[in-house]
Coordinates of C-alpha atoms (C1' of nucleotides) in Angstrom, one line a residue:
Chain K
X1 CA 0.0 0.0 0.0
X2 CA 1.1 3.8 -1.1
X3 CA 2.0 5.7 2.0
X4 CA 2.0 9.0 2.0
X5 CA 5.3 9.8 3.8
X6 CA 6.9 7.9 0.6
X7 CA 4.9 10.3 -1.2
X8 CA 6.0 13.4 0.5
X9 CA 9.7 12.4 0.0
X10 CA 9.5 12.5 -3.8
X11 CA 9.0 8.8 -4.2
X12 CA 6.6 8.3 -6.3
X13 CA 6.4 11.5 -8.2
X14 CA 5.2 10.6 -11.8
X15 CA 3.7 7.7 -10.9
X16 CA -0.2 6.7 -10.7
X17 CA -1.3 4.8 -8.0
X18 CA -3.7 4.3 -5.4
X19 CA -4.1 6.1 -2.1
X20 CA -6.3 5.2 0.8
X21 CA -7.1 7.4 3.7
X22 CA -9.4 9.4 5.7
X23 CA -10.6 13.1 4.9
X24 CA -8.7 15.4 7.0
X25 CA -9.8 18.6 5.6
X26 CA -11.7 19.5 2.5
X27 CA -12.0 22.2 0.6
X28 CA -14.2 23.3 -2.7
X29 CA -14.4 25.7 -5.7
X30 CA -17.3 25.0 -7.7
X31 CA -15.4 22.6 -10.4
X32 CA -12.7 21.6 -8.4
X33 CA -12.8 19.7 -4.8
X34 CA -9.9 19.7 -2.6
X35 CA -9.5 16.6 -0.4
X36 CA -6.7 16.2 2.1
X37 CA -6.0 12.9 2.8
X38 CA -4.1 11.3 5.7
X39 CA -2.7 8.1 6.7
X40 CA -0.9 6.7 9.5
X41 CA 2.4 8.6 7.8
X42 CA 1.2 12.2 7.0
X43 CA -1.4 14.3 5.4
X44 CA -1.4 14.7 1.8
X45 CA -3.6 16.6 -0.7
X46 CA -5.8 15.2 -3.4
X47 CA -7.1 17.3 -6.0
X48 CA -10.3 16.2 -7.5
X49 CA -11.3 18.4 -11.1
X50 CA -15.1 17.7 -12.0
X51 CA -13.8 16.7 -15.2
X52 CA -11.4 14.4 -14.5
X53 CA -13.8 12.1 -12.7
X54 CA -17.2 10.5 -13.2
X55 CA -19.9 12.9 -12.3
X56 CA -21.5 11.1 -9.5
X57 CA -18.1 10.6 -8.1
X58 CA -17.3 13.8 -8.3
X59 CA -20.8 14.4 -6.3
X60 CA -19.7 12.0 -3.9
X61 CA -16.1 13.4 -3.2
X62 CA -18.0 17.1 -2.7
X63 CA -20.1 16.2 -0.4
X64 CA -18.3 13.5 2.0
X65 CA -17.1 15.3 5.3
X66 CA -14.2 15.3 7.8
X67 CA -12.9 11.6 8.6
X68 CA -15.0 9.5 5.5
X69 CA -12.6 6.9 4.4
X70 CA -11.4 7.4 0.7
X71 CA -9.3 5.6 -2.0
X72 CA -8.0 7.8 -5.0
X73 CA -6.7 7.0 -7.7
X74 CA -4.5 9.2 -9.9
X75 CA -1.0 11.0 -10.8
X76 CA 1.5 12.2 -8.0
X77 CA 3.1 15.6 -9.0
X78 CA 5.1 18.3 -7.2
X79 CA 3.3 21.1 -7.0
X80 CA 3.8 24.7 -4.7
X81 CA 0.1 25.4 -4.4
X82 CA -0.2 22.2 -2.1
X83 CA 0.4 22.1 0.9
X84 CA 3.5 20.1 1.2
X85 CA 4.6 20.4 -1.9
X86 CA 2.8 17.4 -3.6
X87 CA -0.6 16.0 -4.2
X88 CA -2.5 13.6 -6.2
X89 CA -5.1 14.3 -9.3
X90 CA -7.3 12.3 -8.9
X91 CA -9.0 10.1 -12.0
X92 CA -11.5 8.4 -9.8
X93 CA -12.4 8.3 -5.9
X94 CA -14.2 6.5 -3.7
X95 CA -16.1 7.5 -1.2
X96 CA -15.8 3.7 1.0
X97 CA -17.5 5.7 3.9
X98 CA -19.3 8.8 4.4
X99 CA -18.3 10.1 7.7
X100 CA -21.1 11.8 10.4
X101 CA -20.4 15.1 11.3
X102 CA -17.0 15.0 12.8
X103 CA -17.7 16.5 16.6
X104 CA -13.7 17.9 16.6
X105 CA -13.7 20.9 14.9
X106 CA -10.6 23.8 15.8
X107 CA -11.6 25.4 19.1
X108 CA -11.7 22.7 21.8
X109 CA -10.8 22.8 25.3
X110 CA -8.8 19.8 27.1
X111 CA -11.5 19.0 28.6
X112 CA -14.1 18.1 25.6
X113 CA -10.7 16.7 23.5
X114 CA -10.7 13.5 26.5
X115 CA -14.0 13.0 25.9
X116 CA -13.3 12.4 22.3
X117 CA -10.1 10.6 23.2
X118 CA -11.3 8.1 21.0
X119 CA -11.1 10.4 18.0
X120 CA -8.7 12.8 19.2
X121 CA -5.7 9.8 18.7
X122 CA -6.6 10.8 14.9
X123 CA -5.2 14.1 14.8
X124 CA -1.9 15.5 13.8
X125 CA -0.6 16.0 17.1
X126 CA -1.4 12.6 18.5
X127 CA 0.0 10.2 15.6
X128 CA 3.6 12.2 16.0
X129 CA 3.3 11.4 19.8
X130 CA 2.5 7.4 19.5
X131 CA 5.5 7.3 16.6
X132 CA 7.7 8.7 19.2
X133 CA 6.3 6.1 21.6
X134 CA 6.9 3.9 19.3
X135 CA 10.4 4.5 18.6
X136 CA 11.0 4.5 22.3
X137 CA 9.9 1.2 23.4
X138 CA 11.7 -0.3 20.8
X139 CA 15.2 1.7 21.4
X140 CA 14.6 1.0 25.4
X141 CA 14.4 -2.9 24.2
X142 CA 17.1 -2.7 22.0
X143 CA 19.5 -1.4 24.4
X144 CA 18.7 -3.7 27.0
X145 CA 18.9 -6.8 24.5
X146 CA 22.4 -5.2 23.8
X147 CA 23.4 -4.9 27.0
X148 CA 22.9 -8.7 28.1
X149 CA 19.5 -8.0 30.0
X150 CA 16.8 -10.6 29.7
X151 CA 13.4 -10.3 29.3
X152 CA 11.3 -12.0 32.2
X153 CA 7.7 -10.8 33.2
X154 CA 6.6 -10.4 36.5
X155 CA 2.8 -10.7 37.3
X156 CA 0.7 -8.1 37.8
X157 CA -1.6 -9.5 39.9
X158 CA 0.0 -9.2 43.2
X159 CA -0.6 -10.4 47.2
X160 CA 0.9 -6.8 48.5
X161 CA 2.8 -3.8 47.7
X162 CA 6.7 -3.0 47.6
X163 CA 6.6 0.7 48.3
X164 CA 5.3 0.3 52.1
X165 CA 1.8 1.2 52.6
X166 CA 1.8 3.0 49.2
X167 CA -1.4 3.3 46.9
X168 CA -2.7 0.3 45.6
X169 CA -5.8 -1.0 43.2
X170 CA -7.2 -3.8 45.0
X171 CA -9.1 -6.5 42.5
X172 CA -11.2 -9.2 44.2
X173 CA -9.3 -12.5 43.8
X174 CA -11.5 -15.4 43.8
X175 CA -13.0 -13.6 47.5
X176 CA -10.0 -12.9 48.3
X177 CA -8.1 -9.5 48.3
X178 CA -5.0 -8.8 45.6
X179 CA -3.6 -5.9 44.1
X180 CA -2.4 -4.7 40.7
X181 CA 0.8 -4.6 40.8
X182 CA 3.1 -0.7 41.4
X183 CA 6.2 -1.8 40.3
X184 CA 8.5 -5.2 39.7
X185 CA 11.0 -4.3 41.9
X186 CA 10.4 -7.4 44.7
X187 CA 9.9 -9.7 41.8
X188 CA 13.1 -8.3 39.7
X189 CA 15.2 -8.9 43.3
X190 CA 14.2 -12.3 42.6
X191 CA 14.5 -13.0 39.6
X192 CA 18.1 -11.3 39.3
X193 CA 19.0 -13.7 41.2
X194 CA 18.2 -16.4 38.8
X195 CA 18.9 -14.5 35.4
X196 CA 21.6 -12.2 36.5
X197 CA 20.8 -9.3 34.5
X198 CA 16.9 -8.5 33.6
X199 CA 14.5 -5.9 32.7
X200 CA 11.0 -5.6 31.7
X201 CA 8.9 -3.3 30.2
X202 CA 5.0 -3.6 31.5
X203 CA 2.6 -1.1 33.3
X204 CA 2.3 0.0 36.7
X205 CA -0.9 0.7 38.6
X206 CA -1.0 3.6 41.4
X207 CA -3.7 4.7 43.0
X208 CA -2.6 8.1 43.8
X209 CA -4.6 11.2 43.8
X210 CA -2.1 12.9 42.2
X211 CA -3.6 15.8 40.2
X212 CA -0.3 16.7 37.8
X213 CA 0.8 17.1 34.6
X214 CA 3.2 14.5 35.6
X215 CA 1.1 11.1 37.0
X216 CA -0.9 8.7 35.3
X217 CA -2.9 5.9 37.3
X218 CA -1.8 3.4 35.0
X219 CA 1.6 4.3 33.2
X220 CA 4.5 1.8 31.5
X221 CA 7.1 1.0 33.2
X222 CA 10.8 -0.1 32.3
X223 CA 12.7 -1.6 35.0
X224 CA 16.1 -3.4 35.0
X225 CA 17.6 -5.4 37.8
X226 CA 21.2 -6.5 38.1
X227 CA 23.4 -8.9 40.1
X228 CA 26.7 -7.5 40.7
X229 CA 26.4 -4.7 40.4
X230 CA 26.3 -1.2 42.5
X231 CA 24.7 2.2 42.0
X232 CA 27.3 3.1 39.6
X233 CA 26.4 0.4 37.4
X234 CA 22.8 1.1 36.7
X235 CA 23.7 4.7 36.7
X236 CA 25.8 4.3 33.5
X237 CA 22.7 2.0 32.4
X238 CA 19.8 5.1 32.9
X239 CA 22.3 7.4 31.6
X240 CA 23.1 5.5 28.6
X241 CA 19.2 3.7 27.8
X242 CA 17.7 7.4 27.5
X243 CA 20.5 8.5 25.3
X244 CA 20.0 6.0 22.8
X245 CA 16.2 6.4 23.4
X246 CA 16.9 9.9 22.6
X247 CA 19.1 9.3 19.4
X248 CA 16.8 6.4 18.6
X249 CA 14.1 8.9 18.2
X250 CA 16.0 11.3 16.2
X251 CA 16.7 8.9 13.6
X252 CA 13.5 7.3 13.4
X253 CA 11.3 10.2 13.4
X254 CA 12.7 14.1 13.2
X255 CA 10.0 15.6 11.5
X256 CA 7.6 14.2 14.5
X257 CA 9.7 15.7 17.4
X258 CA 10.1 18.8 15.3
X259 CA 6.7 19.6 14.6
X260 CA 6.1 18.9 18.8
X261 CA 8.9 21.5 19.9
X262 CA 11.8 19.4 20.6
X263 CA 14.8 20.2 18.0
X264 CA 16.3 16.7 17.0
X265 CA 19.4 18.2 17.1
X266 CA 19.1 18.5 20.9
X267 CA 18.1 14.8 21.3
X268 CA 20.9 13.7 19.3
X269 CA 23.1 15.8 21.5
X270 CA 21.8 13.9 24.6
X271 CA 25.0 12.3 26.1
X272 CA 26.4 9.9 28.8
X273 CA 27.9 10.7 31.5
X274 CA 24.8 12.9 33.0
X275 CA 25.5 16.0 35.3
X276 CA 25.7 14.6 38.8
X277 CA 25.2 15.7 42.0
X278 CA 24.3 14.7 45.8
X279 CA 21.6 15.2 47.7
X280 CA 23.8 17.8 49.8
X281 CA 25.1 19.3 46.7
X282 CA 21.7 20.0 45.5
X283 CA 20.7 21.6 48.5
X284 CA 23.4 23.9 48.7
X285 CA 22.5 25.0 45.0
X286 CA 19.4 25.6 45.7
X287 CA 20.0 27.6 48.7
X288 CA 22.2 29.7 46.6
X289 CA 19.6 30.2 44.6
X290 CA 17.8 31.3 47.8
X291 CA 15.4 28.1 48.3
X292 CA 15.7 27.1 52.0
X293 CA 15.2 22.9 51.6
X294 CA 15.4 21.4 55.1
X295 CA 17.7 18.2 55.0
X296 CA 16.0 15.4 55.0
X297 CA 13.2 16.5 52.6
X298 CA 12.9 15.2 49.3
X299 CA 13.1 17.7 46.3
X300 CA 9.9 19.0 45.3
X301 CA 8.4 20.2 42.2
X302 CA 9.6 23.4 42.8
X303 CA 13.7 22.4 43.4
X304 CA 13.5 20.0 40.7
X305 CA 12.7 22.6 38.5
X306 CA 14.9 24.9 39.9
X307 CA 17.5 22.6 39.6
X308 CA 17.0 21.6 36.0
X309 CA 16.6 24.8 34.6
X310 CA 18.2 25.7 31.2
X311 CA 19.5 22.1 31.3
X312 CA 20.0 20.3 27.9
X313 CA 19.2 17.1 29.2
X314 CA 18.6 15.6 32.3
X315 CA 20.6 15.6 35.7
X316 CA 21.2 12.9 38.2
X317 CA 21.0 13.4 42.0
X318 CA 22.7 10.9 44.1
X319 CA 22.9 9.8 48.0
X320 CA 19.5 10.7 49.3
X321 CA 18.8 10.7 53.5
X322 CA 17.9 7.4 54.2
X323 CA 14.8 9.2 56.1
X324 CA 11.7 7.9 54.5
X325 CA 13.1 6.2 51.6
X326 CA 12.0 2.5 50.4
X327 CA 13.2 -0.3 52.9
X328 CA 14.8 -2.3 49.9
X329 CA 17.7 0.4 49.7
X330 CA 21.0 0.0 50.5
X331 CA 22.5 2.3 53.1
X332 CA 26.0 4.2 52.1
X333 CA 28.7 2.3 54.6
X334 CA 30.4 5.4 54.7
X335 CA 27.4 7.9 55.4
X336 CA 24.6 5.6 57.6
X337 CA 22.4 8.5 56.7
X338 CA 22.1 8.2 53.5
X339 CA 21.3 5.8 51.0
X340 CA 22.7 4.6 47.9
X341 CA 19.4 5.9 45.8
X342 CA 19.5 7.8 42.7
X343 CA 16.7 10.0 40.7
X344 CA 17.5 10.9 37.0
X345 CA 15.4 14.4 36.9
X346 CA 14.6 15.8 33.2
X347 CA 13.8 19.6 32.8
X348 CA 10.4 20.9 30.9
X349 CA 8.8 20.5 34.3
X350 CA 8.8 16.8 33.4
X351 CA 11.0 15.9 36.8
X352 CA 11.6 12.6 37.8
X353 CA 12.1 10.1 35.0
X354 CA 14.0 7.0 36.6
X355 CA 14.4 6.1 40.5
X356 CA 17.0 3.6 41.3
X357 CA 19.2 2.3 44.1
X358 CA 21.4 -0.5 45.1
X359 CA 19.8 -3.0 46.9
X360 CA 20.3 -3.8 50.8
X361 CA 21.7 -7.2 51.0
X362 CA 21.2 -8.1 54.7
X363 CA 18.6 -9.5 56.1
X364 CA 18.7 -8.1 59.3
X365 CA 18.9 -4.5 58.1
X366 CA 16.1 -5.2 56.1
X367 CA 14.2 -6.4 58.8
X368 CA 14.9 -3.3 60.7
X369 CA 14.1 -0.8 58.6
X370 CA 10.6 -2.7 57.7
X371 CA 9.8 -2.8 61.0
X372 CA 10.9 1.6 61.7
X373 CA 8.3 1.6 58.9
X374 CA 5.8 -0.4 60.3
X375 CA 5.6 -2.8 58.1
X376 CA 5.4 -6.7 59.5
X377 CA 8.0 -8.6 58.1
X378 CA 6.5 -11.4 57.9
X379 CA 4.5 -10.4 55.0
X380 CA 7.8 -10.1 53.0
X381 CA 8.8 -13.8 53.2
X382 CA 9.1 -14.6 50.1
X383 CA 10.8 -11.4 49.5
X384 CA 13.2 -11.9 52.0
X385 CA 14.1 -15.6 51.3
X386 CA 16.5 -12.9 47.9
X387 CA 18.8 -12.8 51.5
X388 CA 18.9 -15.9 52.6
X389 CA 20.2 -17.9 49.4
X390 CA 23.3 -16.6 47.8
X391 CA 22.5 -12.6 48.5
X392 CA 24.8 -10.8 46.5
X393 CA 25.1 -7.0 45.5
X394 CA 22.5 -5.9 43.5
X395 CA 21.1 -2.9 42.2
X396 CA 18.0 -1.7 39.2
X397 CA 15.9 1.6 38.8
X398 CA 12.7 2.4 37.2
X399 CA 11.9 4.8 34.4
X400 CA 8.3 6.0 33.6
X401 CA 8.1 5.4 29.7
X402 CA 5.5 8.3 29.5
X403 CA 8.2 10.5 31.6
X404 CA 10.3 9.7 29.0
X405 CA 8.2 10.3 26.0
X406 CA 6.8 13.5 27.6
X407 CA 10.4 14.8 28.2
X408 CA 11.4 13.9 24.6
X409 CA 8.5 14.9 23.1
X410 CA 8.2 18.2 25.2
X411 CA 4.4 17.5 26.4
X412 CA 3.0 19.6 28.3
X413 CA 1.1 17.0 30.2
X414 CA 1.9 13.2 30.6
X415 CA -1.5 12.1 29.8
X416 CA -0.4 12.8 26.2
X417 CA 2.4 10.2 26.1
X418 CA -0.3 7.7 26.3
X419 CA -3.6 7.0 23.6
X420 CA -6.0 6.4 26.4
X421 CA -4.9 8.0 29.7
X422 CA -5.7 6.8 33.1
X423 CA -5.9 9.7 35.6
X424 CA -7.6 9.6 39.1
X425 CA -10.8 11.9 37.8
X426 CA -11.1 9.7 34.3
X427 CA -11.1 5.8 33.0
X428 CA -12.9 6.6 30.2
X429 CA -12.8 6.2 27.2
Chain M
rG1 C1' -5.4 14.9 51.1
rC2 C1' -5.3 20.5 50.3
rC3 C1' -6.2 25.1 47.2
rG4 C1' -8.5 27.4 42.9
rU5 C1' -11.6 27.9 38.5
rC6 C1' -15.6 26.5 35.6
rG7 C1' -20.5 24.1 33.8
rU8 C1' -25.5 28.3 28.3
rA9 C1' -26.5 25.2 20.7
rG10 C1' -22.5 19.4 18.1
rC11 C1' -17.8 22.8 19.4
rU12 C1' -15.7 27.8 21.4
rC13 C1' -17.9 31.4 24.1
rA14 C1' -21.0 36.2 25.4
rG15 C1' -25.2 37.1 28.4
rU16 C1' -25.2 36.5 35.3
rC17 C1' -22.8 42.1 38.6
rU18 C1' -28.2 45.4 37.6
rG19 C1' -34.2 39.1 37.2
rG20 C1' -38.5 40.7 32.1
rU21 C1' -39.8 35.9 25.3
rA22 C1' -32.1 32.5 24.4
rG23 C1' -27.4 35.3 21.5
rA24 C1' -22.6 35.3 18.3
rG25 C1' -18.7 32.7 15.6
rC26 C1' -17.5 27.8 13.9
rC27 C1' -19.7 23.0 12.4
rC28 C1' -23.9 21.2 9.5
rC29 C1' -27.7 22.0 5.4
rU30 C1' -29.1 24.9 0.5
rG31 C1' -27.0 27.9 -3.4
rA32 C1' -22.7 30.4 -6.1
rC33 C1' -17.5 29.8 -7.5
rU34 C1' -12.3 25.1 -11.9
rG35 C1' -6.1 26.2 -7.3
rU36 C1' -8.3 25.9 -2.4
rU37 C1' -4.5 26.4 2.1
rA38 C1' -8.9 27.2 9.0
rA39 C1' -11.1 29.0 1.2
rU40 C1' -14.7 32.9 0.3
rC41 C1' -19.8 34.9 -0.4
rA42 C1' -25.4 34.6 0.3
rG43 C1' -29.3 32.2 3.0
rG44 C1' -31.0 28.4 6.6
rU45 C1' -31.5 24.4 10.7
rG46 C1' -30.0 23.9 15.7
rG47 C1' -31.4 25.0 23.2
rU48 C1' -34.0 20.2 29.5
rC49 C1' -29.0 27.5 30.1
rU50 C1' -25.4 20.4 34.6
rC51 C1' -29.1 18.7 38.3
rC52 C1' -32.4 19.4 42.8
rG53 C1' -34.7 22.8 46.0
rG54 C1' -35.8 28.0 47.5
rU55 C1' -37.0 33.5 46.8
rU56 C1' -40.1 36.1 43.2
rC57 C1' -45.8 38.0 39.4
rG58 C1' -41.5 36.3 36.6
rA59 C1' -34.9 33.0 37.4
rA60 C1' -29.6 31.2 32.6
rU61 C1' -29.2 35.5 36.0
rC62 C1' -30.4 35.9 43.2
rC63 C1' -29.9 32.1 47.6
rG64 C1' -28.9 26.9 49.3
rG65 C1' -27.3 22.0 48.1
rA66 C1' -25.6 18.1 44.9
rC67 C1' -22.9 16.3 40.8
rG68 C1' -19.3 16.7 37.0
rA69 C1' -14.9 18.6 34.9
rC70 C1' -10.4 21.3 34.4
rG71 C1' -6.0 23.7 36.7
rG72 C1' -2.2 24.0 40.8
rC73 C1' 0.3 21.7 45.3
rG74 C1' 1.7 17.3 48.1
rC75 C1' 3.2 12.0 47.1
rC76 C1' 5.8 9.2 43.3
rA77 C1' 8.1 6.9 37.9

RNA sequence: GCCGUCGUAGCUCAGUCUGGUAGAGCCCCUGACUGUUAAUCAGGUGGUCUCCGGUUCGAAUCCGGACGACGGCGCCA
């Protein structure tokens, strides 16, 4: 099938052919109709002359509004007066549905365009976004395929949480309570242990009321888990997977990131080693810039920003207070306050896009600190059996796929990173 | 969990302060126009003013309540 992206880049100029799509705008002057088409690789413009047809296709063509899918047949020639530069006259079309009135129109407030989610993924603006998604999944693969990572799926029905008494969907399990699953990171402990190095790529259910341009209820999730291995380690691995998510995305689709305000140039310039600083580094920047942060805290919306400002790419803050972080993170032996956590923080007001940490490896420690959290141990058995067979060193993170893609893609709001976004105050459609 | 804004035609909104027969633009329909770029021009269709209750001769408008949505903060990826 013709697509018109080929089209666009001059290659099939000359040539007649076929082209299927759906009306995205249409135009008419009396003996001429004006059809622009589009497909899943651009828009292009099809120029039907009331001579150049039969008449009651030519009646058809005139009269079919926004959306009806169409086939024309005709020449491809270069030609100013379109808009981009080509089009098609057209020696027949057919009208293979004659769409309702389409209810998107040009003004249209956020709140009526998620109503019409369903026919807002259509538009312009939300095909560029789910090639860039596109792109990223498959470069966030690739690098992990490259890197020796396998692929192994945790469930996502789950008995409990791993982030304490954090937000949870419960589903009734056969009368029995479970929850969806908020992140791999007890399985991946496990299964590190039996694979060495893995990741995953899979969603993530919170039930936080989190009213941001930042949280999604349900949101994908690429985590990677790996024997061995020490904050350092999965440092260079963020660092390096949303380079080549950036470059990947460059090459595969410039026009796309372009068109949504982020430069290619600037993702191709995306490089490895990020700028890197502590906890109490960051806090003494930010108090020069005459934000008073009480140790201890973590960074808010506000200091992240502050922090990231003007930055090309993303930064990395290390060595967090061990106060009120996740009981699965190792301690740093020379600073018992702190812990050997990391957050990779992207500018755009986009924040955090990957949490990691080296794993605590004693048993005992990690009984402790469950316990100063007041959690029961005993409902991490499983969990805890990681330190009681061969417990090595072992570290992983978590990036939020629509962080990235909302960084890259410069969104405004996360929801767009996703077709069908699941926010506290909406599940449909 | 906290704070704020909003709800009138299919869509975007005015009208609410100061109560008196529901308005505009776009969309759509009809007609004109053989190079339009959000085409243009002329005419036309289209309403449970979110819902419930109250005040009043009379409520989109004033009062009380409910519901819904959007925006910001906190928490996180």
């Amino acid at each position: 099938m013709v697509r018109i992206a080929d089209i666009l880049h001059g290659g099939h100029t000359g040539r007649e052919l076929e082209l299927k799509g759906w009306i995205y705008r249409t135009r008419s002057v009396g003996g001429k109709v004006f059809v622009v088409l589009r497909d899943d690789t651009g828009i292009l413009q099809a120029t039907i002359s009331k001579d150049a047809v039969p008449a009651d296709a030519f009646a058809a063509i005139a009269k079919a509004l926004i959306e009806s899918a169409v086939t024309v047949r005709g020449t491809v020639v270069e030609d100013k007066r379109a808009p981009g530069g080509f089009e098609i006259r057209a020696t027949g079309v057919l009208v293979v549905h004659f769409a309702e009135k389409f209810p998107i129109q040009e003004d249209l407030s956020e709140e009526f365009l998620l109503d019409v989610r369903h026919l807002w993924v259509r538009s312009q603006r939300m095909t560029r976004i789910f090639r860039v998604r596109h792109a990223t999944f498959a470069a966030v693969h690739e690098y992990f395929r490259d890197q020796g990572f396998w692929e192994v799926h945790p469930p996502m029905i789950t008995p409990a949480g791993s982030e304490g008494g954090a937000t949870l969907f419960e589903v009734e399990y056969f009368g029995r309570k479970a929850y969806l699953t908020q992140s791999w990171q007890l399985y991946a402990e496990a299964l590190a242990l039996a694979m060495s190095k893995v990741y995953y790529i899979g969603p993530s259910f919170r039930a936080e009321k989190s009213r941001t341009t930042r949280h999604l209820t349900e949101y994908w999730h690429a985590e990677m888990e790996q024997a061995w291995a020490g904050m350092d380690d999965v440092i260079k691995h963020a660092e390096s997977v949303i380079a080549h998510a950036c470059h990947r995305v460059a090459e595969a689709c410039p026009g796309d990131v372009a068109a949504l305000g982020r430069p290619p140039e600037v993702l191709k310039a995306v490089r490895a080693p990020f700028e890197r600083l502590t906890y109490d580094e960051a806090l003494r920047i930010l108090k020069a810039k005459g934000m008073d942060l009480e140790w201890g805290k973590d960074l808010r919306t506000l200091e992240e920003r502050a922090l990231t400002e003007g930055k090309a790419q993303p930064i990395i803050v290390t060595h967090y207070p061990r106060v009120s972080q996740a009981f699965y993170k190792a301690r740093d032996p020379t600073r018992p306050d702190l812990v050997l956590g990391f957050d990779v923080i992207g500018g755009d007001g986009v924040g955090e896009i990957v949490g990691g940490s080296e794993r605590e490896t004693d048993l005992e420690t990690i009984r402790k600190s469950l316990v100063d959290q007041g959690e029961d141990p005993k409902a991490y058995g499983w969990y805890l059996d990681s330190r009681r067979y061969g417990s090595v060193p072992h570290a992983g993170f978590g990036m939020g796929m629509e962080r990235l893609i909302q960084w890259i893609c410069k969104l405004e709001h996360i929801r767009d990173a996703v077709p069908f976004p699941r926010t506290p105050a909406r599940f449909a459609p």
